[in-house]
Amino acid sequence: EVQLVESGGGLVQPGGSLRLSCAASGFIFSTYDMSWVRQGPGKGLEWVSGIKSGADGTYYDDSVKGRFTISRDNAKNTLYLQMTNLKPEDTAMYYCAAVPFADSYNGRYYYKGQGTQVTVSS
């Protein structure tokens, strides 16, 4: 059974930091490009960041560039998203997904987790 389990979300003040994790199982994690996508209140899914299967390429939406860092540990089948200088507009449910291409998102994914909530508020 394929599983992607996100964790690490929570309530944080503006300017704060969080580290999200996504534990993968049931498929060969190291062969898939992975992305983080998010869905804010009343919004559709928005691509945040992606990383190639071998971690030899990372990509970011302009809205998070310089603040978020995506990484992966293929030995641990885990994807990460380090988020710093968080802003209220980052408030969303964050999902990890196995995707066809790491550098963009067209709504297609192979697998997607259930999400972890990030709320940025004072």
mmCIF file of C-alpha atoms in Angstrom:
data_model
loop_
_atom_site.group_PDB
_atom_site.id
_atom_site.type_symbol
_atom_site.label_atom_id
_atom_site.label_comp_id
_atom_site.label_asym_id
_atom_site.label_seq_id
_atom_site.Cartn_x
_atom_site.Cartn_y
_atom_site.Cartn_z
ATOM 1 C CA GLU A 1 0.000 0.000 0.000
ATOM 2 C CA VAL A 2 1.354 3.390 -1.007
ATOM 3 C CA GLN A 3 1.529 5.900 1.809
ATOM 4 C CA LEU A 4 2.746 9.478 2.061
ATOM 5 C CA VAL A 5 2.448 10.795 5.596
ATOM 6 C CA GLU A 6 3.146 14.468 6.243
ATOM 7 C CA SER A 7 4.032 15.871 9.651
ATOM 8 C CA GLY A 8 5.499 18.970 11.243
ATOM 9 C CA GLY A 9 2.742 21.472 10.658
ATOM 10 C CA GLY A 10 1.332 23.731 13.329
ATOM 11 C CA LEU A 11 0.653 27.263 14.455
ATOM 12 C CA VAL A 12 3.544 29.695 14.146
ATOM 13 C CA GLN A 13 3.926 33.449 14.387
ATOM 14 C CA PRO A 14 4.885 35.526 11.365
ATOM 15 C CA GLY A 15 8.624 35.345 10.866
ATOM 16 C CA GLY A 16 8.796 31.926 12.441
ATOM 17 C CA SER A 17 9.994 28.615 11.050
ATOM 18 C CA LEU A 18 8.702 25.103 10.602
ATOM 19 C CA ARG A 19 10.115 21.922 9.129
ATOM 20 C CA LEU A 20 7.709 19.619 7.342
ATOM 21 C CA SER A 21 8.439 15.948 6.763
ATOM 22 C CA CYS A 22 6.850 13.430 4.442
ATOM 23 C CA ALA A 23 7.444 9.744 5.084
ATOM 24 C CA ALA A 24 6.967 7.556 2.021
ATOM 25 C CA SER A 25 6.296 3.843 1.786
ATOM 26 C CA GLY A 26 4.879 1.318 -0.654
ATOM 27 C CA PHE A 27 6.732 2.577 -3.718
ATOM 28 C CA ILE A 28 10.324 3.158 -4.816
ATOM 29 C CA PHE A 29 10.680 6.665 -3.411
ATOM 30 C CA SER A 30 14.159 7.236 -4.844
ATOM 31 C CA THR A 31 12.901 6.930 -8.428
ATOM 32 C CA TYR A 32 10.231 9.647 -8.198
ATOM 33 C CA ASP A 33 10.428 13.391 -8.474
ATOM 34 C CA MET A 34 8.642 14.878 -5.489
ATOM 35 C CA SER A 35 6.842 18.135 -4.812
ATOM 36 C CA TRP A 36 5.196 20.057 -2.046
ATOM 37 C CA VAL A 37 1.877 21.632 -2.938
ATOM 38 C CA ARG A 38 -0.466 23.617 -0.731
ATOM 39 C CA GLN A 39 -4.074 24.680 -0.556
ATOM 40 C CA GLY A 40 -4.945 27.845 1.276
ATOM 41 C CA PRO A 41 -8.394 28.813 2.537
ATOM 42 C CA GLY A 42 -10.740 29.145 -0.427
ATOM 43 C CA LYS A 43 -7.968 28.475 -2.936
ATOM 44 C CA GLY A 44 -6.972 25.687 -5.283
ATOM 45 C CA LEU A 45 -3.856 23.562 -5.066
ATOM 46 C CA GLU A 46 -0.702 25.634 -5.508
ATOM 47 C CA TRP A 47 2.715 24.244 -6.304
ATOM 48 C CA VAL A 48 5.341 25.284 -3.762
ATOM 49 C CA SER A 49 8.529 23.406 -4.534
ATOM 50 C CA GLY A 50 9.919 20.317 -6.227
ATOM 51 C CA ILE A 51 13.002 18.122 -6.131
ATOM 52 C CA LYS A 52 14.307 15.634 -8.638
ATOM 53 C CA SER A 53 14.531 11.959 -7.740
ATOM 54 C CA GLY A 54 18.284 12.091 -7.206
ATOM 55 C CA ALA A 55 18.144 15.439 -5.386
ATOM 56 C CA ASP A 56 20.186 16.947 -8.212
ATOM 57 C CA GLY A 57 17.674 19.681 -8.921
ATOM 58 C CA THR A 58 15.427 21.796 -6.711
ATOM 59 C CA TYR A 59 12.781 24.250 -7.801
ATOM 60 C CA TYR A 60 10.647 26.873 -6.061
ATOM 61 C CA ASP A 61 7.667 29.057 -6.714
ATOM 62 C CA ASP A 62 8.620 32.726 -6.639
ATOM 63 C CA SER A 63 6.438 33.261 -3.574
ATOM 64 C CA VAL A 64 8.658 31.036 -1.416
ATOM 65 C CA LYS A 65 12.052 31.369 -3.082
ATOM 66 C CA GLY A 66 14.709 32.314 -0.560
ATOM 67 C CA ARG A 67 12.515 31.312 2.385
ATOM 68 C CA PHE A 68 11.796 27.616 1.832
ATOM 69 C CA THR A 69 14.246 24.775 1.229
ATOM 70 C CA ILE A 70 13.230 21.382 -0.110
ATOM 71 C CA SER A 71 15.362 18.310 0.483
ATOM 72 C CA ARG A 72 15.094 14.553 0.572
ATOM 73 C CA ASP A 73 16.790 11.571 2.147
ATOM 74 C CA ASN A 74 16.354 8.624 -0.187
ATOM 75 C CA ALA A 75 17.900 6.255 2.355
ATOM 76 C CA LYS A 76 15.117 7.191 4.775
ATOM 77 C CA ASN A 77 12.368 7.539 2.129
ATOM 78 C CA THR A 78 11.630 11.004 3.471
ATOM 79 C CA LEU A 79 10.971 14.387 1.911
ATOM 80 C CA TYR A 80 11.437 17.645 3.809
ATOM 81 C CA LEU A 81 10.452 21.276 3.531
ATOM 82 C CA GLN A 82 12.268 23.772 5.731
ATOM 83 C CA MET A 83 10.199 26.929 5.940
ATOM 84 C CA THR A 84 11.588 30.167 7.350
ATOM 85 C CA ASN A 85 10.343 33.750 7.605
ATOM 86 C CA LEU A 86 6.791 32.466 7.395
ATOM 87 C CA LYS A 87 4.059 34.876 6.376
ATOM 88 C CA PRO A 88 0.302 34.797 6.973
ATOM 89 C CA GLU A 89 -0.196 34.072 3.267
ATOM 90 C CA ASP A 90 1.698 30.794 3.740
ATOM 91 C CA THR A 91 -1.245 29.514 5.779
ATOM 92 C CA ALA A 92 -2.449 26.369 4.028
ATOM 93 C CA MET A 93 -2.705 22.620 4.107
ATOM 94 C CA TYR A 94 0.611 21.320 2.800
ATOM 95 C CA TYR A 95 0.782 18.093 0.826
ATOM 96 C CA CYS A 96 3.672 16.079 -0.516
ATOM 97 C CA ALA A 97 3.215 14.368 -3.837
ATOM 98 C CA ALA A 98 5.083 12.101 -6.213
ATOM 99 C CA VAL A 99 4.942 13.926 -9.531
ATOM 100 C CA PRO A 100 5.962 13.540 -13.188
ATOM 101 C CA PHE A 101 8.144 16.649 -13.113
ATOM 102 C CA ALA A 102 9.798 18.394 -10.193
ATOM 103 C CA ASP A 103 10.000 21.861 -11.735
ATOM 104 C CA SER A 104 6.303 22.509 -12.254
ATOM 105 C CA TYR A 105 2.848 21.232 -11.418
ATOM 106 C CA ASN A 106 -0.052 20.751 -13.796
ATOM 107 C CA GLY A 107 -2.356 19.012 -11.390
ATOM 108 C CA ARG A 108 -1.044 15.557 -12.146
ATOM 109 C CA TYR A 109 0.486 13.406 -9.494
ATOM 110 C CA TYR A 110 1.077 9.722 -8.924
ATOM 111 C CA TYR A 111 0.581 9.752 -5.164
ATOM 112 C CA LYS A 112 -0.367 12.445 -2.660
ATOM 113 C CA GLY A 113 -0.527 12.487 1.108
ATOM 114 C CA GLN A 114 -3.298 13.645 3.415
ATOM 115 C CA GLY A 115 -1.593 16.884 4.318
ATOM 116 C CA THR A 116 -0.389 18.786 7.359
ATOM 117 C CA GLN A 117 -1.845 22.156 8.354
ATOM 118 C CA VAL A 118 0.370 25.212 8.625
ATOM 119 C CA THR A 119 -1.140 28.318 10.193
ATOM 120 C CA VAL A 120 0.820 31.546 10.370
ATOM 121 C CA SER A 121 -0.790 34.024 12.705
ATOM 122 C CA SER A 122 0.023 36.316 15.594
#
